[in-house]
PDB file of C-alpha atoms in Angstrom:
ATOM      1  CA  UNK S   1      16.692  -5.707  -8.226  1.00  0.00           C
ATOM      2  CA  UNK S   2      15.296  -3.871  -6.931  1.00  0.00           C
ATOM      3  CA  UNK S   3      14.548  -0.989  -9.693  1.00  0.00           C
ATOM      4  CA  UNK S   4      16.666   1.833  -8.682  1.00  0.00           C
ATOM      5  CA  UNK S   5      16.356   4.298 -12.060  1.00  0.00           C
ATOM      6  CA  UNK S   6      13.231   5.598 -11.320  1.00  0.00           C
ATOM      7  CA  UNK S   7      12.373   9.158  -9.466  1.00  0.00           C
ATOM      8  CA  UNK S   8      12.039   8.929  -5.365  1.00  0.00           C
ATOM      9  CA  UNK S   9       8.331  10.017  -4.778  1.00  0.00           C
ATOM     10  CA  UNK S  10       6.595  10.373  -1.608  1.00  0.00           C
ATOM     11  CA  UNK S  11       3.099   9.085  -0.522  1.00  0.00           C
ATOM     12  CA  UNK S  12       1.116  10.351   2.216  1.00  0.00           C
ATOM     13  CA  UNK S  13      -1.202   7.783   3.819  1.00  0.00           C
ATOM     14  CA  UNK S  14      -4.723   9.543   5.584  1.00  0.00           C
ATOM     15  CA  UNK S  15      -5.260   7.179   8.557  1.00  0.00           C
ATOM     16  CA  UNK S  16      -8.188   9.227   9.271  1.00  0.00           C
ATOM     17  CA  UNK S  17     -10.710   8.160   7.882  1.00  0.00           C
ATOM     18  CA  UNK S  18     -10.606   7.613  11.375  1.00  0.00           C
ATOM     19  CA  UNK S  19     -11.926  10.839  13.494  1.00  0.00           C
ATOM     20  CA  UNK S  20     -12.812  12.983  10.431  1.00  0.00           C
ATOM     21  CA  UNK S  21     -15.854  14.469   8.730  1.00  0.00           C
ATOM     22  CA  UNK S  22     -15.431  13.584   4.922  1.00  0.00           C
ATOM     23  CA  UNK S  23     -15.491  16.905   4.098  1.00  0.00           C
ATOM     24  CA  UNK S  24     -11.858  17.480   6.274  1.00  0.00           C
ATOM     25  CA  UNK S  25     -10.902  14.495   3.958  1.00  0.00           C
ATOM     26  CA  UNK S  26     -11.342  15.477   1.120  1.00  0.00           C
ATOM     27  CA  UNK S  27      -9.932  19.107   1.812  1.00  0.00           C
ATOM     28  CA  UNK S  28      -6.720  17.038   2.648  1.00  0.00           C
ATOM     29  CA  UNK S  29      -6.547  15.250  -0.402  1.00  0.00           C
ATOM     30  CA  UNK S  30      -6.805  18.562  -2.850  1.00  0.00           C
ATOM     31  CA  UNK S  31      -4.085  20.301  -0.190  1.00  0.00           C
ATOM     32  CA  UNK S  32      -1.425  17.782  -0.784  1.00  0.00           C
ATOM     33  CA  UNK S  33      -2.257  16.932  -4.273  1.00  0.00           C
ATOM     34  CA  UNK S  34      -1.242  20.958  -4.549  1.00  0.00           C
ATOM     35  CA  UNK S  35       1.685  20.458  -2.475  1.00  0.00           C
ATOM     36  CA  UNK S  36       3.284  18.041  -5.009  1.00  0.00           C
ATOM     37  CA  UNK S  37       2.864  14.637  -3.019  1.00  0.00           C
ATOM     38  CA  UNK S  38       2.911  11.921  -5.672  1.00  0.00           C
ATOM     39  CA  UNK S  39       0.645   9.116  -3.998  1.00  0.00           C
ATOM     40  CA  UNK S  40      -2.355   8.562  -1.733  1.00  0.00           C
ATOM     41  CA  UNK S  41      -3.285   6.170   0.653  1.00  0.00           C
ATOM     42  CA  UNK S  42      -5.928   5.452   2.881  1.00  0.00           C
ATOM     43  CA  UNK S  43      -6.078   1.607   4.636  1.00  0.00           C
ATOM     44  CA  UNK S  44      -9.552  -0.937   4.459  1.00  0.00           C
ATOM     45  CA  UNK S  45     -10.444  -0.731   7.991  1.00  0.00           C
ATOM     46  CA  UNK S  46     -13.981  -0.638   9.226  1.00  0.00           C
ATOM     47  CA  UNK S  47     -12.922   0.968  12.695  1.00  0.00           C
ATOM     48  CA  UNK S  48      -9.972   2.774  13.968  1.00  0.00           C
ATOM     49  CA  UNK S  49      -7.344   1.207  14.982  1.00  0.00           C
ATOM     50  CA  UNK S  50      -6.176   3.288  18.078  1.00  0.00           C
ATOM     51  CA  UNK S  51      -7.902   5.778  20.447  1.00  0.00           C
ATOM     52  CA  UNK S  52     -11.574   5.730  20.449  1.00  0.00           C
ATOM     53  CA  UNK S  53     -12.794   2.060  19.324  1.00  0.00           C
ATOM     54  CA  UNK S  54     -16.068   3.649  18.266  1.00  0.00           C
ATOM     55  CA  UNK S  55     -14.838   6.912  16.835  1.00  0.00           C
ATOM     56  CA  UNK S  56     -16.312   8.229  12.999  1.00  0.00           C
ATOM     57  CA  UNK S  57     -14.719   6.149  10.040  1.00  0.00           C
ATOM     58  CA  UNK S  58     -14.973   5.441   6.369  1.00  0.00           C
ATOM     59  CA  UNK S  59     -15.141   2.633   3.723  1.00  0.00           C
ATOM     60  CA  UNK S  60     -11.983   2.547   1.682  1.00  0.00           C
ATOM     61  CA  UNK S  61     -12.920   1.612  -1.442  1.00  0.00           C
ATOM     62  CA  UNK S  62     -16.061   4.243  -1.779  1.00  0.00           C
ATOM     63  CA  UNK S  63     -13.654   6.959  -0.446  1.00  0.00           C
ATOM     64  CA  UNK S  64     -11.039   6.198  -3.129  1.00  0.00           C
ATOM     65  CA  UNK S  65     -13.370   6.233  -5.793  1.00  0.00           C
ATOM     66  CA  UNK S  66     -14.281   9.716  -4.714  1.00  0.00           C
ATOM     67  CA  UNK S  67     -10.272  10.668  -5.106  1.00  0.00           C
ATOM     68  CA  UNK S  68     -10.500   8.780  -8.647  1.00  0.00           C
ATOM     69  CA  UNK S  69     -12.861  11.588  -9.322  1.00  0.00           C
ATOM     70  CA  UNK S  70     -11.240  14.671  -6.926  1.00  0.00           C
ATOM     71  CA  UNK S  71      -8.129  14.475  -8.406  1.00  0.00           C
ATOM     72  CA  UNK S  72      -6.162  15.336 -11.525  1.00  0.00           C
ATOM     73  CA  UNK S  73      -2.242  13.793 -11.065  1.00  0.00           C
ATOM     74  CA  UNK S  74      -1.811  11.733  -7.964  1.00  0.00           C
ATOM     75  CA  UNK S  75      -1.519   8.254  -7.422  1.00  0.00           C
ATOM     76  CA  UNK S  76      -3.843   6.651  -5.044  1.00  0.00           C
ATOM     77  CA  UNK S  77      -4.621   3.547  -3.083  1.00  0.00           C
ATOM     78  CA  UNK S  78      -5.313   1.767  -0.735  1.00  0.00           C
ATOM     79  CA  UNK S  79      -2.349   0.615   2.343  1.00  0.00           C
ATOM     80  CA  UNK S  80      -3.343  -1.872   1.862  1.00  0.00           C
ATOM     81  CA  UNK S  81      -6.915  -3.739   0.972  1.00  0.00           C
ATOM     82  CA  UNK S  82      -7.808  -6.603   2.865  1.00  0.00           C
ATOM     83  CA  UNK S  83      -8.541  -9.592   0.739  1.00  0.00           C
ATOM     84  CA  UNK S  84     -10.921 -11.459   2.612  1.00  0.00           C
ATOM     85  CA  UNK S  85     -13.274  -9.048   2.752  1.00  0.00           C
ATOM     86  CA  UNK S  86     -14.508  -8.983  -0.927  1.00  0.00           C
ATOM     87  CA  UNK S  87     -14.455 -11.857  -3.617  1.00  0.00           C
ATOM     88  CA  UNK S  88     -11.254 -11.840  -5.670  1.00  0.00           C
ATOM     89  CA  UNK S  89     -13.192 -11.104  -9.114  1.00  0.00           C
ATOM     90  CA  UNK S  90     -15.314  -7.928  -7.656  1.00  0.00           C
ATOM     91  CA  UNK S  91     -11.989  -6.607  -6.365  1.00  0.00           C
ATOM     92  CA  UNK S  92     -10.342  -6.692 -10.266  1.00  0.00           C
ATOM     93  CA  UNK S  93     -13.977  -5.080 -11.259  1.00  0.00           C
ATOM     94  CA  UNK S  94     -13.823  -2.810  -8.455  1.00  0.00           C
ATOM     95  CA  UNK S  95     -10.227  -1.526  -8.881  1.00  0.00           C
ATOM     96  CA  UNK S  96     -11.151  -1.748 -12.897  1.00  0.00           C
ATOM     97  CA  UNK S  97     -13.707   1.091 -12.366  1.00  0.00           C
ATOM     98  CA  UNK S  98     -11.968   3.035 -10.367  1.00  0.00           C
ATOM     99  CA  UNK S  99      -9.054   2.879 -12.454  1.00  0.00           C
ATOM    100  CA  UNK S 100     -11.597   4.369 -15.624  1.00  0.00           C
ATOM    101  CA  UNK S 101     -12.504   7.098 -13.050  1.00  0.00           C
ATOM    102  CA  UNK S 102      -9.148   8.321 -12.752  1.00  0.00           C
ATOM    103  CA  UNK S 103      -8.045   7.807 -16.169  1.00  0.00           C
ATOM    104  CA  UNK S 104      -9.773  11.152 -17.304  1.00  0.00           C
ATOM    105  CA  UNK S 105      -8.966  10.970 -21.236  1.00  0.00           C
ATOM    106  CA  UNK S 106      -5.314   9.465 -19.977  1.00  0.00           C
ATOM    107  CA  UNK S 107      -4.240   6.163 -18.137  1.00  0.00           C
ATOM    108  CA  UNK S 108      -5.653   5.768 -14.439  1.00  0.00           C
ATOM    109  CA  UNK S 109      -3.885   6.050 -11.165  1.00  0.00           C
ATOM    110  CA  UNK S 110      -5.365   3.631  -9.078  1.00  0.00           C
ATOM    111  CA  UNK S 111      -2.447   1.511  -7.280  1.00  0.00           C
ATOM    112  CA  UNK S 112      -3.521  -2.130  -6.164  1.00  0.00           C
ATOM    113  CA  UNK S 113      -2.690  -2.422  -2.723  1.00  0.00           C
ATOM    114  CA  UNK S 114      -3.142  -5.606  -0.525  1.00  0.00           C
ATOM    115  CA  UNK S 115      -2.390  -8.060   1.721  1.00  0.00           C
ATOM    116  CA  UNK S 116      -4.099 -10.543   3.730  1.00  0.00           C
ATOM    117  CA  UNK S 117      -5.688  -8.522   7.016  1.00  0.00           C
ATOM    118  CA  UNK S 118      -4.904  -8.566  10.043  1.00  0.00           C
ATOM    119  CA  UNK S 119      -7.512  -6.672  12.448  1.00  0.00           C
ATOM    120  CA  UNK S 120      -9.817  -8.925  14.327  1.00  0.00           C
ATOM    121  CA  UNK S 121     -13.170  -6.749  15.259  1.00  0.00           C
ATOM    122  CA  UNK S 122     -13.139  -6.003  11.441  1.00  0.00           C
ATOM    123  CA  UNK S 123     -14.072  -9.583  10.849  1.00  0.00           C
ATOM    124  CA  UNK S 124     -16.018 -10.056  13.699  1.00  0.00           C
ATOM    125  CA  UNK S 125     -18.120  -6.943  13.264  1.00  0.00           C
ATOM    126  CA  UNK S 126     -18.748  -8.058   9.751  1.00  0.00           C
ATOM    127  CA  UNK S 127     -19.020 -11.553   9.917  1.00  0.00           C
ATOM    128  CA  UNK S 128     -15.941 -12.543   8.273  1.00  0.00           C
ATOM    129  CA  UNK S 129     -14.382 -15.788   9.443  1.00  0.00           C
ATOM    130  CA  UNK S 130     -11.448 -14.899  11.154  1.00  0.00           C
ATOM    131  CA  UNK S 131      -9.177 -18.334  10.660  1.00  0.00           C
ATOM    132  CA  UNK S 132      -5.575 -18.152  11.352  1.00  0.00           C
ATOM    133  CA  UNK S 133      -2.647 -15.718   9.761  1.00  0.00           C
ATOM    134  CA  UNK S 134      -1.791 -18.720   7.449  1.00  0.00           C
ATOM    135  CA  UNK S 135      -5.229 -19.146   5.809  1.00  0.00           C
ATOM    136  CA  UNK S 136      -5.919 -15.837   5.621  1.00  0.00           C
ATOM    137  CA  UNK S 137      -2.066 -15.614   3.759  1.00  0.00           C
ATOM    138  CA  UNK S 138      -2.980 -18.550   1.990  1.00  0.00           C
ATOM    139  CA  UNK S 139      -6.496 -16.930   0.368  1.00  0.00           C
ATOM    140  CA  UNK S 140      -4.470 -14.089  -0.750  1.00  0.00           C
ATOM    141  CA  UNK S 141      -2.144 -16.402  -2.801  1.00  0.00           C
ATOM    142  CA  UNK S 142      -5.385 -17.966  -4.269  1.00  0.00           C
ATOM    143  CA  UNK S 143      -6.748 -14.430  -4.845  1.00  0.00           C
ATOM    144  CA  UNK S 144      -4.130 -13.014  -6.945  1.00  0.00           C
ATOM    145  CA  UNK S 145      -4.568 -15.174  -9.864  1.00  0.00           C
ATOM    146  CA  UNK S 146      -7.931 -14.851 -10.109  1.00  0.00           C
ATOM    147  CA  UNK S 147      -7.832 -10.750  -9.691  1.00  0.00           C
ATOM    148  CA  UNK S 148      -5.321 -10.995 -12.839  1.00  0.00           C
ATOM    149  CA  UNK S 149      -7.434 -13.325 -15.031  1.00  0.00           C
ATOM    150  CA  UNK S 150     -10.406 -11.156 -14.245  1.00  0.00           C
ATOM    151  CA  UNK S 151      -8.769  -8.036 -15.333  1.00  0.00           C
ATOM    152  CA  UNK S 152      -7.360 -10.062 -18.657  1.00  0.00           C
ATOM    153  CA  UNK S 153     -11.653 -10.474 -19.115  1.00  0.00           C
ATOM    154  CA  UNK S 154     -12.958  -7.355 -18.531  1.00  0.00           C
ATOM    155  CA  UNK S 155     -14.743  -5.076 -21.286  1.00  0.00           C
ATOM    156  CA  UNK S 156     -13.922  -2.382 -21.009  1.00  0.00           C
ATOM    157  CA  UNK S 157     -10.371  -3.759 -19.947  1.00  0.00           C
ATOM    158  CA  UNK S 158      -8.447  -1.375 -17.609  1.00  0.00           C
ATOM    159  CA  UNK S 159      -6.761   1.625 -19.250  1.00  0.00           C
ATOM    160  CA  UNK S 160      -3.432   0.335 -18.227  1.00  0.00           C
ATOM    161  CA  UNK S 161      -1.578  -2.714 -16.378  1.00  0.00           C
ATOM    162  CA  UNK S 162      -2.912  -1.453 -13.279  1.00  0.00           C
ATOM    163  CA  UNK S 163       0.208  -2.140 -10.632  1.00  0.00           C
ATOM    164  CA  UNK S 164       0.362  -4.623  -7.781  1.00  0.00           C
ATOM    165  CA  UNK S 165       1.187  -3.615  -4.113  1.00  0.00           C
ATOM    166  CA  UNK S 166       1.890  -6.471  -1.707  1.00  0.00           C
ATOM    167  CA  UNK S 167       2.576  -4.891   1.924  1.00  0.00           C
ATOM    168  CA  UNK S 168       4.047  -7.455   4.616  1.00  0.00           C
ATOM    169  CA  UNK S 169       7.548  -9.229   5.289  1.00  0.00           C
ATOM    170  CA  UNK S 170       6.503 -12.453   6.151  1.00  0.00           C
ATOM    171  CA  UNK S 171       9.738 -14.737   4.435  1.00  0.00           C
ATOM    172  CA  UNK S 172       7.601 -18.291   3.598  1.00  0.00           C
ATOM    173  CA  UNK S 173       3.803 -17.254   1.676  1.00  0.00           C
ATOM    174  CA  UNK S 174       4.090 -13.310   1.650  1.00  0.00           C
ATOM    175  CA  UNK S 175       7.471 -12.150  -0.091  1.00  0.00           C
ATOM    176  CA  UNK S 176       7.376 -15.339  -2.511  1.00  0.00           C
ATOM    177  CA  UNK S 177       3.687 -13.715  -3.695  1.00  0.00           C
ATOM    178  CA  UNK S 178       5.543 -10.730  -4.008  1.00  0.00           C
ATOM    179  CA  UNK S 179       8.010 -12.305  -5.924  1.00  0.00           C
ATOM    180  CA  UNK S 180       4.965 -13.697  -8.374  1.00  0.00           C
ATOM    181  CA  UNK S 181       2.792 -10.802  -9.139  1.00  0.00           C
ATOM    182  CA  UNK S 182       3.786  -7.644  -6.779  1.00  0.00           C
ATOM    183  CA  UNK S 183       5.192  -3.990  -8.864  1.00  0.00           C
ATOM    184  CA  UNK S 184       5.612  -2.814  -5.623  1.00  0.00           C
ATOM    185  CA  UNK S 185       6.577  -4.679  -2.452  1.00  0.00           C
ATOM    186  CA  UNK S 186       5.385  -2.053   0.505  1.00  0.00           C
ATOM    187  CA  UNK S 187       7.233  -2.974   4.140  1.00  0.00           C
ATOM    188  CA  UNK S 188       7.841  -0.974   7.619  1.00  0.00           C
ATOM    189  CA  UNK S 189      11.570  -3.143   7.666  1.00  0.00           C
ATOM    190  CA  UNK S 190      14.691  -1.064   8.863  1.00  0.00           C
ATOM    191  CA  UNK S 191      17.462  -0.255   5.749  1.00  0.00           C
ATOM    192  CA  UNK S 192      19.762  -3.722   7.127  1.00  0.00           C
ATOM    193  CA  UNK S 193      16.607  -6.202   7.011  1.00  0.00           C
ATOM    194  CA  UNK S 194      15.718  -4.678   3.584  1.00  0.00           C
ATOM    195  CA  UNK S 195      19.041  -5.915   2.336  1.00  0.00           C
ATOM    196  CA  UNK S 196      18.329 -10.031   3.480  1.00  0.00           C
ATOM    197  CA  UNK S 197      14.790 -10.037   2.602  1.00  0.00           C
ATOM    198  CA  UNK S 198      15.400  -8.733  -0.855  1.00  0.00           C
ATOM    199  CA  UNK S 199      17.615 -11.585  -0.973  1.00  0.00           C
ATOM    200  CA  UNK S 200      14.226 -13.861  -0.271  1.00  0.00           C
ATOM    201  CA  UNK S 201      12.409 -12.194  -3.259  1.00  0.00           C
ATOM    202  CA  UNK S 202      14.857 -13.259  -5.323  1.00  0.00           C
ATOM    203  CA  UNK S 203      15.461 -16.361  -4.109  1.00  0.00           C
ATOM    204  CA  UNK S 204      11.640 -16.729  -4.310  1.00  0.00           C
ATOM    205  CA  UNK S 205      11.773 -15.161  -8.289  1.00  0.00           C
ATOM    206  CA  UNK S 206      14.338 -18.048  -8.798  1.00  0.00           C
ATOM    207  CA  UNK S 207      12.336 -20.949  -7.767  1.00  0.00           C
ATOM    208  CA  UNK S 208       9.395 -20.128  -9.723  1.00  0.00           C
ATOM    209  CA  UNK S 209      10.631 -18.520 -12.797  1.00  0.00           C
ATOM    210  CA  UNK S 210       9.385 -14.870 -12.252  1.00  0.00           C
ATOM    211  CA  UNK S 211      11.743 -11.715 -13.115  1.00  0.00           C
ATOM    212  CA  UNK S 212      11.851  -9.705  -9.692  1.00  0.00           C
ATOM    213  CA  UNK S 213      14.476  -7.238 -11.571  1.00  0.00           C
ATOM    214  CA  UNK S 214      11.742  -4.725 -12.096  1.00  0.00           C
ATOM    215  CA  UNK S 215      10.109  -4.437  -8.230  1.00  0.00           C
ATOM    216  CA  UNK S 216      10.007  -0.812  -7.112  1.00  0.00           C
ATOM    217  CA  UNK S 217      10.358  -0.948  -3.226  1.00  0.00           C
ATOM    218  CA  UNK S 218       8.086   1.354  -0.951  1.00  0.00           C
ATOM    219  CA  UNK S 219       8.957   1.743   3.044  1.00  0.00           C
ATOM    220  CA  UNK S 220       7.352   3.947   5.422  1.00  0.00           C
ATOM    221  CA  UNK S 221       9.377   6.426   7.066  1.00  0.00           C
ATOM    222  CA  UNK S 222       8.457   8.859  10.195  1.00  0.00           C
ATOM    223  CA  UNK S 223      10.774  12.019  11.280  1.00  0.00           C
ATOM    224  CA  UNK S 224      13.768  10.653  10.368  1.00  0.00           C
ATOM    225  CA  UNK S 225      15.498  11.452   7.154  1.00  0.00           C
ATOM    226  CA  UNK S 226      18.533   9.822   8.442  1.00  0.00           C
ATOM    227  CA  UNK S 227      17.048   6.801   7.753  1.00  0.00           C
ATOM    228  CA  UNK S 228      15.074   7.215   5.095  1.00  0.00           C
ATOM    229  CA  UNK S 229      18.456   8.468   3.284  1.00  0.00           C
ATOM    230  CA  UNK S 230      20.297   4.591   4.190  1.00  0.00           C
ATOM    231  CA  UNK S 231      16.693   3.404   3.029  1.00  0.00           C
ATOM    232  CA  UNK S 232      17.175   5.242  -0.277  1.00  0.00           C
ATOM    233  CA  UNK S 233      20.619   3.759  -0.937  1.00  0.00           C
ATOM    234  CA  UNK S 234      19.199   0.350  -0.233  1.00  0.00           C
ATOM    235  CA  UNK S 235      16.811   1.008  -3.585  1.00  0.00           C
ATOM    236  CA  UNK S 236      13.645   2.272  -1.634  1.00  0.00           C
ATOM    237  CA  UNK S 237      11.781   4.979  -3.959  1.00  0.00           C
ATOM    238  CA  UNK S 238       8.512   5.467  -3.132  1.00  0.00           C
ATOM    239  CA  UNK S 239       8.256   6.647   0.935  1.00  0.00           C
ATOM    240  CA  UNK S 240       5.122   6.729   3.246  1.00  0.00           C
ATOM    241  CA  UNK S 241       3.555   9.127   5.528  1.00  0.00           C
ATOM    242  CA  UNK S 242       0.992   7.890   7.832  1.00  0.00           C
ATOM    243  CA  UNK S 243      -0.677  11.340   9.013  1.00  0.00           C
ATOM    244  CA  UNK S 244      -4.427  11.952  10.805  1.00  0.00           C
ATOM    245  CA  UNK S 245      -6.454  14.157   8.178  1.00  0.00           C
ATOM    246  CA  UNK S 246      -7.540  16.630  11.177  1.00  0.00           C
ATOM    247  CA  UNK S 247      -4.136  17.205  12.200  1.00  0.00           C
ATOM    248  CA  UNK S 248      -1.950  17.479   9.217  1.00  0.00           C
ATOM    249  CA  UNK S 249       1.313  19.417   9.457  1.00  0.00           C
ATOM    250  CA  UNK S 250       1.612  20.821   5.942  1.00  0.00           C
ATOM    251  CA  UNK S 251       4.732  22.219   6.762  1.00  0.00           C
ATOM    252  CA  UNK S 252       6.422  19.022   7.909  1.00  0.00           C
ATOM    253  CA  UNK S 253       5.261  17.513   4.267  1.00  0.00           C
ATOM    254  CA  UNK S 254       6.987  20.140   2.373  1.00  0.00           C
ATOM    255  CA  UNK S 255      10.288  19.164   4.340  1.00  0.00           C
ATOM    256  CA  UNK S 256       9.508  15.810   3.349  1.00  0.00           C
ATOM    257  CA  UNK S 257       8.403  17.218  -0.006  1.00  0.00           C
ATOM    258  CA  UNK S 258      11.855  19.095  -0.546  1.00  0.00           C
ATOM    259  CA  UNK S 259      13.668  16.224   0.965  1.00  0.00           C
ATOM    260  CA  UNK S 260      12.607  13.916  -2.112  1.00  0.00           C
ATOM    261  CA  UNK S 261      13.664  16.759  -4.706  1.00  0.00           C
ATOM    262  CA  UNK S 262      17.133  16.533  -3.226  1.00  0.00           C
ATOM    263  CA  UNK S 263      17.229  13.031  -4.147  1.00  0.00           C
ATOM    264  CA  UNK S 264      15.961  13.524  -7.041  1.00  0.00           C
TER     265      UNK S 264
END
């Protein structure tokens, strides 16, 4: 652990949804799915998270069912879902359909992303209690079981084992989930903390009999390749972008873009 004999890809995650006509969206989407980027992300907010409080914004899951149907190759998902804000089973029947969408005559793309939320005025604005970070960790660990049974039910069932992203670093409820039902573990952690808290999964793994040898580990990265190159020798293979949809620098993704192909 973690799995190390797979291809480094590169994900770019559109914040905007924030400050952005769809239409500049969904531009963005076909230009990097051109450029060779290998996975998607938006995040489940309901407003932005810096600058204007009040500025435009999107629904996640609506926007990635329109990439389900935009797109031909990528990966795509969501960095990450909130769990509290939609019952377990209509998540598994949600990410189901979108999963069909994207299938087109093939297997889907659609990447399970989520953790537990974090971002106050989201629950407040939509009348979602709140609680503390423990309860809201502690209805994500009683969420994941049921998304998994529900998918096991489903007709038609999805068109592949759709995989799990858990994003978050917390040592005592979120890596030992990870540990249980995560194919990716997604984390903003420098290459040195990688190191001891993949020691947690697996201490995790151990104490309740799961197999963490096959966990593909996904970090976001900024300007630095420096980093992202010790990050890479620490088993990272899928790396993030976070970049606003009305002010993408192309050019800096190709570097980014080329940067992976080296590695590869």
């Amino acid at each position: 652990m973690p799995r190390t004999d797979i291809p480094a890809r590169l994900g770019v995650q559109l914040q905007p949804q924030q400050w952005a006509s769809y239409s500049l969206v969904r531009d963005a989407v076909l230009k990097l799915e051109e450029l060779g980027v290998d996975v998607l992300f938006n995040w489940d907010h309901f407003y932005p998270l810096h600058g204007e409080p009040d500025g435009e914004h999107f629904e996640s899951w609506t926007e990635l069912a329109a990439w389900a149907e935009q797109t031909e190759r990528v990966e795509f998902g969501a960095l990450v879902n909130c769990n509290a804000y939609r019952n377990p089973d209509l998540q598994a029947d949600m990410a189901r359909t979108i999963d069909h969408i994207s299938a087109k005559g093939g297997e889907g793309r659609f990447i399970f992303g989520t953790g537990s939320g974090w971002f106050e005025r989201d629950f407040d604005e939509y009348g979602y209690e709140f609680g503390t970070v423990g309860s809201r960790l502690d209805a994500l660990g009683e969420a994941l079981p049921r998304i998994e049974a529900r998918w096991a039910k489903l007709n038609p069932a999805p068109t592949r084992r759709i995989p799990v992203l858990i994003g978050g670093a917390g040592e005592k409820k979120t890596l030992r989930y990870v540990a249980r039902h995560a194919d990716y573990w997604h984390s903003f952690v420098s290459p040195e903390e990688l190191v001891r808290k993949l020691d947690v999964i697996k201490k995790w793994g151990d104490v309740d009999g799961h197999d963490v040898s096959d966990l593909i580990l996904s970090t976001d990265v900024k300007g630095d390749t420096e980093t992202a190159d010790a990050l890479f020798d620490a088993g990272t293979r899928l790396f993030t972008l976070g970049v606003d949809a009305n002010s993408i620098d192309y050019d800096v993704i190709q570097g980014w873009l080329d940067w992976r192909d080296s590695k590869n």
